[in-house]
Short mmCIF file of C-alpha atoms in Angstrom, two decimals:
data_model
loop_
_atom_site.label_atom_id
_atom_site.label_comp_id
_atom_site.label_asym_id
_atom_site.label_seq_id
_atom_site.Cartn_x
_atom_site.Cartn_y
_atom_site.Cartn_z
CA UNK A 1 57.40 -65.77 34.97
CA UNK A 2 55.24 -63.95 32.15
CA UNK A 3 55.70 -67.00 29.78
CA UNK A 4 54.75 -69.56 32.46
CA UNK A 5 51.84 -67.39 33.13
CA UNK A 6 51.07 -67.06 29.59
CA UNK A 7 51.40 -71.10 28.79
CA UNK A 8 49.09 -72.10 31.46
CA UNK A 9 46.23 -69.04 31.07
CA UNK A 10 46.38 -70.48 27.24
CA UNK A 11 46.58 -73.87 28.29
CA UNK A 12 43.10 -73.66 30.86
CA UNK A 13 41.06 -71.75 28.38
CA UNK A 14 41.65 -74.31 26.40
CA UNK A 15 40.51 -77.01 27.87
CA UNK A 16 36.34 -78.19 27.78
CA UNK A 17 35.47 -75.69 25.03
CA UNK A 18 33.93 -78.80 22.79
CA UNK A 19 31.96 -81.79 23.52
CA UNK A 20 33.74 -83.71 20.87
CA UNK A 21 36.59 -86.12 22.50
CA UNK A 22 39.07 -84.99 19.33
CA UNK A 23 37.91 -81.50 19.42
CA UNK A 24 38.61 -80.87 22.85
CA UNK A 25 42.03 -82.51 23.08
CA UNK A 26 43.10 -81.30 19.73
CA UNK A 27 42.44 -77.73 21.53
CA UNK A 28 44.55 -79.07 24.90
CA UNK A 29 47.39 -80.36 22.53
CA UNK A 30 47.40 -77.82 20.12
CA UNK A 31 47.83 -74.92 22.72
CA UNK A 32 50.45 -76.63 24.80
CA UNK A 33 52.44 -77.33 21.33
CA UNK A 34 52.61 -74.15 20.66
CA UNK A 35 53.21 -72.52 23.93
CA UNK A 36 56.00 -74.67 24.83
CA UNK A 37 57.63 -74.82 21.49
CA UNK A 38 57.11 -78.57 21.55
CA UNK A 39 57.87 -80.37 18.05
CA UNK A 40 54.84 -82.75 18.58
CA UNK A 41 52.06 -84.08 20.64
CA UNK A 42 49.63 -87.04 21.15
CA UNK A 43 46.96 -88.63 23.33
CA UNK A 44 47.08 -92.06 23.69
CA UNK A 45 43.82 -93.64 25.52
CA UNK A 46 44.33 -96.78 27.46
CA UNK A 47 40.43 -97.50 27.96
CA UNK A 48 41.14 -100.79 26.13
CA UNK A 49 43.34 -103.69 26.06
CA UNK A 50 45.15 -102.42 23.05
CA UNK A 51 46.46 -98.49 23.32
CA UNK A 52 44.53 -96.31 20.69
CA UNK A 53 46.32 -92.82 19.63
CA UNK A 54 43.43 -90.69 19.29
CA UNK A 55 45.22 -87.35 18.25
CA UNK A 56 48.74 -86.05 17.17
CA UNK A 57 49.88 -82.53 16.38
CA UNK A 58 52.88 -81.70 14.79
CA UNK A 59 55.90 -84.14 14.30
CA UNK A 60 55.46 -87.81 15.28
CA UNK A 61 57.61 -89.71 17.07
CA UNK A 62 58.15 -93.23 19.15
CA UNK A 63 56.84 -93.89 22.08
CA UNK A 64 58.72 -95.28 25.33
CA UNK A 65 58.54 -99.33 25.87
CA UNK A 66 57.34 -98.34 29.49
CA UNK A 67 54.73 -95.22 30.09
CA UNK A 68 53.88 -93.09 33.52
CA UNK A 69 52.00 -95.66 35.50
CA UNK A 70 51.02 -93.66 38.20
CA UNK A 71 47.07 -91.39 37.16
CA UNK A 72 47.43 -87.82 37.59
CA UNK A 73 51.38 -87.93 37.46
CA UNK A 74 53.79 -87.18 34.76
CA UNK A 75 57.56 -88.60 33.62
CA UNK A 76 60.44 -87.45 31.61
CA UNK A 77 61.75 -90.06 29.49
CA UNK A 78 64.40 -89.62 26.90
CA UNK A 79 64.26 -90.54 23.20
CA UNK A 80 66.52 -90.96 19.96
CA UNK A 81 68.58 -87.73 18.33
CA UNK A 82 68.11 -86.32 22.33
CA UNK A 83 64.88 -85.35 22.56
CA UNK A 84 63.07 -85.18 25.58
CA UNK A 85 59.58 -86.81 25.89
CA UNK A 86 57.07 -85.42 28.65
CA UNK A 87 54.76 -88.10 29.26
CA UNK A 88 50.91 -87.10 31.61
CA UNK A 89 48.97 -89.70 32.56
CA UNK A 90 45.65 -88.64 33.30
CA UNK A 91 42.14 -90.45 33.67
CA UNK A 92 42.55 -93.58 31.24
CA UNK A 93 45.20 -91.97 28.82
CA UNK A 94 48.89 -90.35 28.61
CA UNK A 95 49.30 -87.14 26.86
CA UNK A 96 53.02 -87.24 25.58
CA UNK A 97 54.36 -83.97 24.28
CA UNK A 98 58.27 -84.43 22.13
CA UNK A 99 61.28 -81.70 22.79
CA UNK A 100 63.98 -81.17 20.49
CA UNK A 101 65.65 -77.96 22.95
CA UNK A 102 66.16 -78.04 26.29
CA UNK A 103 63.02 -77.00 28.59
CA UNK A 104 61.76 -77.38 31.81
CA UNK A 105 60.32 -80.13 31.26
CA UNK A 106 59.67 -80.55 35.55
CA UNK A 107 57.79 -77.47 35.64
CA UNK A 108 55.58 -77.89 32.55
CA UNK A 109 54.94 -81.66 33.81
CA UNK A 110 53.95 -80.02 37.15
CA UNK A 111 51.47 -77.31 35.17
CA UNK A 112 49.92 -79.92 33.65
CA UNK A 113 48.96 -82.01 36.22
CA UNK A 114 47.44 -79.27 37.92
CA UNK A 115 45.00 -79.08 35.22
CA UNK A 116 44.05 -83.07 35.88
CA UNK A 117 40.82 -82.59 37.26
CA UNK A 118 39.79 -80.13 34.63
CA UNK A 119 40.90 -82.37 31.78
CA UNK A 120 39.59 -85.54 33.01
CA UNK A 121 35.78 -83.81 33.70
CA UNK A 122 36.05 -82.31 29.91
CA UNK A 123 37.32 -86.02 28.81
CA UNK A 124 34.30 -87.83 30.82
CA UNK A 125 31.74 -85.05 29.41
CA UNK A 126 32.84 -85.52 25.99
CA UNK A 127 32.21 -89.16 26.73
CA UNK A 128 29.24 -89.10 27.95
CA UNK A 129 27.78 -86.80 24.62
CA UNK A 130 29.41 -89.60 22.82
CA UNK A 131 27.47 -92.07 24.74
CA UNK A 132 24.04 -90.28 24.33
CA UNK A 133 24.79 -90.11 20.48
CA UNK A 134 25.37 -93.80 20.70
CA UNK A 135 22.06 -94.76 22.41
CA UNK A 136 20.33 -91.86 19.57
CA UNK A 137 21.60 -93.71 16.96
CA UNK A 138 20.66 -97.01 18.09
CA UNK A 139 17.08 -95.52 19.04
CA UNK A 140 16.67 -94.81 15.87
CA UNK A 141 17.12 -98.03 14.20
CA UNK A 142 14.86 -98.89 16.58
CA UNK A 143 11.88 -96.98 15.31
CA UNK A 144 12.62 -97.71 11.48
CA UNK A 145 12.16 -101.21 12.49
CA UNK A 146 9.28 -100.55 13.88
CA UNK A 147 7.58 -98.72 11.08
CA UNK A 148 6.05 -101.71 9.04
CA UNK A 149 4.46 -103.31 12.40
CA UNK A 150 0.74 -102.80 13.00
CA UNK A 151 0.96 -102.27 16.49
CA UNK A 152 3.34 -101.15 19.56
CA UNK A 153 3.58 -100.63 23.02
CA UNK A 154 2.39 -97.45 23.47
CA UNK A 155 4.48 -96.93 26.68
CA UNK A 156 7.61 -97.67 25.25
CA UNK A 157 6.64 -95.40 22.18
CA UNK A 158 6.23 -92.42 24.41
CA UNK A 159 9.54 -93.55 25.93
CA UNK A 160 11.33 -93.40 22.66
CA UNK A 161 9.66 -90.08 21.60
CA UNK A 162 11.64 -88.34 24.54
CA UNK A 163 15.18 -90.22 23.84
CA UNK A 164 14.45 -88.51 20.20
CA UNK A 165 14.51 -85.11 21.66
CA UNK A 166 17.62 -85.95 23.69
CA UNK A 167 20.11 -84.44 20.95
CA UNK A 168 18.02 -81.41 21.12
CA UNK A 169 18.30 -81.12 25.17
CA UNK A 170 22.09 -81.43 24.63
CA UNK A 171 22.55 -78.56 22.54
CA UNK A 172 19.89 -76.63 24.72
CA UNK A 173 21.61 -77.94 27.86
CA UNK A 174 24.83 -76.69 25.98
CA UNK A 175 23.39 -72.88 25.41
CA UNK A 176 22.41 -73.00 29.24
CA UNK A 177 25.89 -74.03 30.70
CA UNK A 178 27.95 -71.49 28.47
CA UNK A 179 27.68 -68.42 30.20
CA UNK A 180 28.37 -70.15 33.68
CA UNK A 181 31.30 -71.65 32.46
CA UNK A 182 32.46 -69.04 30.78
CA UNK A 183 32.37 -67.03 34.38
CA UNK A 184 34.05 -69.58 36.20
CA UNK A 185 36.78 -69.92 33.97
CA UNK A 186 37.14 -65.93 34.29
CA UNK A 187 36.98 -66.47 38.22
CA UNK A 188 39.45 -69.15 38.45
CA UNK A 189 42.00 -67.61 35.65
CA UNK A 190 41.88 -64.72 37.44
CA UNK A 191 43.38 -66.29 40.85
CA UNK A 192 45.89 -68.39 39.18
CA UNK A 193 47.90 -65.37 37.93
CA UNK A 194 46.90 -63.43 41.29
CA UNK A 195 48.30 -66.51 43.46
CA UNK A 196 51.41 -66.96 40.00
CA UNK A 197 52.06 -63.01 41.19
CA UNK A 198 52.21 -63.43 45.08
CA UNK A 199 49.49 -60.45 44.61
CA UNK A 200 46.54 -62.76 46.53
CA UNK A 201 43.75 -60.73 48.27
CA UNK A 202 41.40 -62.51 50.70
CA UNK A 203 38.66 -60.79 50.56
CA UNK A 204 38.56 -60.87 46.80
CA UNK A 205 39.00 -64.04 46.64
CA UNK A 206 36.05 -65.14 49.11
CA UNK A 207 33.78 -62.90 46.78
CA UNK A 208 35.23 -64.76 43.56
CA UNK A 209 34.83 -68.30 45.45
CA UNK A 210 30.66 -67.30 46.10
CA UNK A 211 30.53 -65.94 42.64
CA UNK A 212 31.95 -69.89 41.53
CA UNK A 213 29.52 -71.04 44.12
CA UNK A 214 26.30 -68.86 42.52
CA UNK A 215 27.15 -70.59 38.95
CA UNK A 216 27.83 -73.85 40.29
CA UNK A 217 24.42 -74.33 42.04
CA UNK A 218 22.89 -72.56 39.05
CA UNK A 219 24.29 -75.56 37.06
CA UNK A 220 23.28 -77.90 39.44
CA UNK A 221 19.53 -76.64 38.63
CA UNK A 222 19.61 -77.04 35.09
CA UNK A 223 20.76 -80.62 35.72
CA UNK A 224 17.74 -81.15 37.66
CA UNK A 225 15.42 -79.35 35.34
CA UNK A 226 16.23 -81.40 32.44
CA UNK A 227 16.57 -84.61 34.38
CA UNK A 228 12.92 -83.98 36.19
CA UNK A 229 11.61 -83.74 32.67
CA UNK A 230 12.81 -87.47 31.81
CA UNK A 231 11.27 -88.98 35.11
CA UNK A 232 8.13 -90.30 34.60
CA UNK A 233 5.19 -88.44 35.85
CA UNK A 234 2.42 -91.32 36.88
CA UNK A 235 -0.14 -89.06 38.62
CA UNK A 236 -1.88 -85.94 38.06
CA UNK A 237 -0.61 -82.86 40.02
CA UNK A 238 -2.24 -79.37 40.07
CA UNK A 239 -0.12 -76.79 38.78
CA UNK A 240 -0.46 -73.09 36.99
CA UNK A 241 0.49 -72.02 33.62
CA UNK A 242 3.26 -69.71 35.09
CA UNK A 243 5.34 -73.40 36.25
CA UNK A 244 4.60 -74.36 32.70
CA UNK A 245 6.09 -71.38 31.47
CA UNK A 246 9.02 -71.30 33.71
CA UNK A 247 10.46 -74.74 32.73
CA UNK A 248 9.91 -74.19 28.75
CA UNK A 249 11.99 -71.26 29.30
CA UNK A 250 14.65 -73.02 31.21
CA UNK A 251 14.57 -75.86 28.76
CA UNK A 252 14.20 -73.90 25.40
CA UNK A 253 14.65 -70.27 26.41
CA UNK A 254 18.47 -69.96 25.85
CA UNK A 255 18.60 -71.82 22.45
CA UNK A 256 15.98 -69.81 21.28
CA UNK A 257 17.55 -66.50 22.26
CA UNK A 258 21.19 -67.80 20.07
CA UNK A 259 18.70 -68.30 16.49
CA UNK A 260 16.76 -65.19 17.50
CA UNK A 261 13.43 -66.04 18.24
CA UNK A 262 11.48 -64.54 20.65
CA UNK A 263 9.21 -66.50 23.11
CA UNK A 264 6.46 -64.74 24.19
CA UNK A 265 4.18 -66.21 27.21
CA UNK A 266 0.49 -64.72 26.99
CA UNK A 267 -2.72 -65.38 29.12
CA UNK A 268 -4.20 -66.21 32.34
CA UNK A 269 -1.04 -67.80 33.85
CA UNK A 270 -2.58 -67.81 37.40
CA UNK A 271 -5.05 -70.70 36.21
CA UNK A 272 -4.55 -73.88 38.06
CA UNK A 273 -4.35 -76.73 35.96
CA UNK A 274 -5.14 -80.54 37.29
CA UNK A 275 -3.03 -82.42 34.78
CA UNK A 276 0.27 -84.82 34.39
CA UNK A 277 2.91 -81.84 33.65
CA UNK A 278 5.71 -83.93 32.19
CA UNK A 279 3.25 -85.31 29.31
CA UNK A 280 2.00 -81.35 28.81
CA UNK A 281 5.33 -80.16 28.33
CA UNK A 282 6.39 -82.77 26.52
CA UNK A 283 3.39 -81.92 23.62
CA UNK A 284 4.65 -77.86 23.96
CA UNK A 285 7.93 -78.89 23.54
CA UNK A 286 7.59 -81.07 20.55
CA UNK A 287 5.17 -78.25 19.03
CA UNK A 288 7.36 -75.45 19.95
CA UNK A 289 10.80 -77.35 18.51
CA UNK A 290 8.91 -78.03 15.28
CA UNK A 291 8.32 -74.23 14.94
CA UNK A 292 12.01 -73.17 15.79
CA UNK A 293 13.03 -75.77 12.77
CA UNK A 294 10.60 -74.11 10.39
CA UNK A 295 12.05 -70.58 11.11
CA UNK A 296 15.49 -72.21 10.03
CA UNK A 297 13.55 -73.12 6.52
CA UNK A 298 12.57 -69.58 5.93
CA UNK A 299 14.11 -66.40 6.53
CA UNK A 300 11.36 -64.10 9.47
CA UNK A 301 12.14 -60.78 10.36
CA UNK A 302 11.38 -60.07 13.82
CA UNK A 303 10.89 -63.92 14.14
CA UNK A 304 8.45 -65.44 17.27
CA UNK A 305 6.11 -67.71 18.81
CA UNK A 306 3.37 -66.69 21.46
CA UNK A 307 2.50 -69.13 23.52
CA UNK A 308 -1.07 -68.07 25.22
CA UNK A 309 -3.54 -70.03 27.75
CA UNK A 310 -7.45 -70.03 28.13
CA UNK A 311 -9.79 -70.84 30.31
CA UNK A 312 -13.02 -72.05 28.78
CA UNK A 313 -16.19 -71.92 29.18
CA UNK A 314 -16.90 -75.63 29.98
CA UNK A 315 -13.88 -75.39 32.26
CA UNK A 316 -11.30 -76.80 29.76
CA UNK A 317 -7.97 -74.81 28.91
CA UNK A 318 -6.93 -74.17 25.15
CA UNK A 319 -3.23 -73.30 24.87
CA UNK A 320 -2.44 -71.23 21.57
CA UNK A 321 0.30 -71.53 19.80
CA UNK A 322 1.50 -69.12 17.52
CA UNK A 323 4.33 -68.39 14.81
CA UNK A 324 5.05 -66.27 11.74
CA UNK A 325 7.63 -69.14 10.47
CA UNK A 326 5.92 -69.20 6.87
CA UNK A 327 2.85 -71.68 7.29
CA UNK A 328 2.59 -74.94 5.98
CA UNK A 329 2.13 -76.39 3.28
CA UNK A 330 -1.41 -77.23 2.18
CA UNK A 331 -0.16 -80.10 0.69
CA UNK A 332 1.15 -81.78 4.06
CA UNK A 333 -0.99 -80.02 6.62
CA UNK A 334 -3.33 -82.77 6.70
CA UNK A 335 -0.70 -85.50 7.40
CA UNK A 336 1.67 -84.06 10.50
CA UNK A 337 0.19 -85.89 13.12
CA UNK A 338 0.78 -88.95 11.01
CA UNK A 339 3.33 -91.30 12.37
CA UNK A 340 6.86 -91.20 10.93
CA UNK A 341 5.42 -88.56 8.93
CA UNK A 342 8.60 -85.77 8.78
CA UNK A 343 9.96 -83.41 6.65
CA UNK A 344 13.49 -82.86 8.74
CA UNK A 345 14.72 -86.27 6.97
CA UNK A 346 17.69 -84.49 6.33
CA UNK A 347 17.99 -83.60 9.71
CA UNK A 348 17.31 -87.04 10.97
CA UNK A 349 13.44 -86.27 11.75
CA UNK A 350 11.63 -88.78 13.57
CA UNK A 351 8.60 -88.48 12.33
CA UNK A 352 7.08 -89.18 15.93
CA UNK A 353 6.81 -85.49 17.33
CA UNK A 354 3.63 -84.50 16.77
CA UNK A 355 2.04 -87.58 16.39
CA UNK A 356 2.99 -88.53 20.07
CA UNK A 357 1.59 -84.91 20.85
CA UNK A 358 -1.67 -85.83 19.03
CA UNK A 359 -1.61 -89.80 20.69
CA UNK A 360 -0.41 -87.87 24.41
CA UNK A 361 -3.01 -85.41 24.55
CA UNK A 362 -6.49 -87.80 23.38
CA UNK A 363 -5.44 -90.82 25.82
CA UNK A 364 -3.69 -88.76 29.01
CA UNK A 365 -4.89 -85.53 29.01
CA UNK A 366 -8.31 -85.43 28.08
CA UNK A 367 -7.96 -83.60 24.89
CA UNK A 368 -6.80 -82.94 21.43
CA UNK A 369 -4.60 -80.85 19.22
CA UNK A 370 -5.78 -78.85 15.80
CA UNK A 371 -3.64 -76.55 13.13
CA UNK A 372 -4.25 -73.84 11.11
CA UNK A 373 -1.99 -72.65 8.55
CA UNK A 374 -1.37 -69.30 6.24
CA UNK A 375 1.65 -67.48 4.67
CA UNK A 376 2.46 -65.74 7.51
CA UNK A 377 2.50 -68.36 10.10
CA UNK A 378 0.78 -71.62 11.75
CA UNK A 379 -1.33 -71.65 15.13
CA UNK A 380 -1.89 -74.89 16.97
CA UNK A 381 -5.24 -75.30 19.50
CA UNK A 382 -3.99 -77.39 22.25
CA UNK A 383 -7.33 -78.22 24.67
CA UNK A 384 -7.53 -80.47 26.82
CA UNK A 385 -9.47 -81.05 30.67
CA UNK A 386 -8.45 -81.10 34.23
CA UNK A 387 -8.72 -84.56 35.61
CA UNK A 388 -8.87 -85.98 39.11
CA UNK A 389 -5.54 -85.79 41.18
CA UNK A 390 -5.06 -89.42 41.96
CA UNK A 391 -5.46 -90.71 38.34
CA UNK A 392 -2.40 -92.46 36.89
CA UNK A 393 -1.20 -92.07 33.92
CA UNK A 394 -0.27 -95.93 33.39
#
């Protein structure tokens, strides 16, 4: 019983702890080889036509003429020299694990499949990261085509400028998620071995189930946090700084805390603000992610960016922002708000950051954007106006 328990505690930690396809099942296989004392294993996916073998651990061997044709079922089949072949099918693919000794193969097939619905939402995730890379990449060539025309929709640039960011939302959605996960994993570990050791407590287990419940719904609003940021926001709404503050933090606050910056909030948050929120956060965010890549440049004790609001005289709002991230160079100052100006080109800059901040703020918002630079650090002045509710952005 403590080996069975052993293999499949192994077996579920291991499974969704990348969102690379070959990572994650390399993890899946790897563990189960090793528990089980299995000479080999493989995933074969069967998305296509023609099956593709996408990973294999340990010794090879041949494969059946016929494969488990039934999803989230398994079948023992039995090869050359005696060995036994365990053979999973589940979502588009077949994991097949190779025995030289005699095991239960029944109960491990049974194990397995009880992990289906955990493997195939790691297997769709990693998918899906795959498919967002995809439509990066292709984004991309996009825009370089685009550099020696004169002129552009300006819609679908703004468009693009977002879908640039996406690789950063995945790793901040990524820092967001981990924690949760990393609970309900705990929870559910926890009452497999309690139900494994007949020791099963009701009343523990309804208090696990809402703690599952607390992390799923807080997952469930970090999906809609980052998707609301991607719908387009066609009129003005009045809002206060504080809502601006809140959703930087959910979007940035948690990647951020992992390369040790602090964020610091600072002002007259109360101040209502007549504006189109999507485009304002959009020019905070690309300002804000611009700093956290110059702090990876140069090594900042006590490393942070203040973010602080204003209202003006006149009745405009100036937003601050502040870092100690080095300054920039005098030699380039004068040229980041060019477009396709960047210097992340090893890190696959776009160049369209703060120029989209610059081109979002002087024909939505009313406004305009300014830097200063020294050793220490860099400020940008962000102003801008309140404008009439029922204005559209398009």
């Amino acid at each position: 019983m403590t080996q069975k328990l052993t293999i499949a505690y192994e077996c579920i930690n291991s499974i969704g702890n990348s969102l690379n396809l070959e990572e994650m099942l390399e993890d899946i296989i790897g563990t189960f080889v090793r528990a089980t004392n299995a000479i080999g294993g493989k995933y074969i996916s069967t998305r296509r036509i023609e099956p593709k073998n996408i990973i294999q651990i340990g010794h090879d061997f041949t494969m059946p003429l016929k494969l488990t044709s039934k999803k989230d079922s398994f079948s023992v089949h039995t090869l050359e020299n005696s060995m036994e072949l365990l053979d999973v099918f589940i979502h588009e693919g077949h994991f097949l694990f190779a025995f030289d000794q005699k095991s239960d193969l029944e109960h491990l097939g049974n194990m397995f499949v009880n992990f289906s619905t955990k493997i195939t939402n790691a297997i769709e995730a990693c998918y899906n990261v795959e498919k967002i890379h995809k439509l990066n990449q292709n984004l991309k060539l996009q825009i370089s085509e685009e550099k020696n025309k004169n002129a552009f929709n300006e819609k679908l640039i703004i468009s693009q400028s977002r879908m640039a960011i996406m690789g950063e939302m995945i790793g901040m959605i990524a820092h967001q998620w981990r924690q949760p996960i990393t609970i309900i994993g705990m929870v559910t570990n926890n009452m497999v071995i309690d139900l494994h050791l007949d020791n099963f407590d009701k009343e523990r287990a309804i208090k696990e189930l809402e703690t599952v419940d607390k992390q799923v719904h807080y997952l469930s609003r970090t999906i809609d946090d980052f998707r609301n940021f991607f719908k387009p926001n066609k009129l003005a709404q009045t809002i206060d700084f504080q809502t601006v503050c809140n959703e930087l933090k959910t979007i940035l606050g948690k990647s951020f805390e992992t390369h040790n910056i602090e964020l610091i909030f600072e002002g007259e948050k109360t101040i209502q603000i007549t504006t189109f929120k999507n485009e304002l956060i959009q020019v905070l965010l690309n300002v804000l992610t611009n700093a956290k890549d110059a702090f990876s440049e140069n090594t900042t004790d006590n490393a942070f960016i203040k973010i602080t609001l204003k209202r003006l005289a006149g009745g405009d709002v100036s937003i601050f922002v502040q870092d100690n991230a080095g300054g920039i160079s005098p030699d380039i100052i004068n040229k980041i708000f060019e477009p396709y100006f960047s210097t992340k080109h090893e890190k696959n800059g776009t160049g369209l950051g703060l120029y989209m901040s610059a081109m979002i703020l002087e024909k939505h918002l009313g406004g305009s954007i300014l830097v200063c630079s020294d050793m220490q650090g860099s400020t940008f002045h962000i102003r801008f106006s309140s404008i009439k509710e029922e204005t559209s952005v398009y």
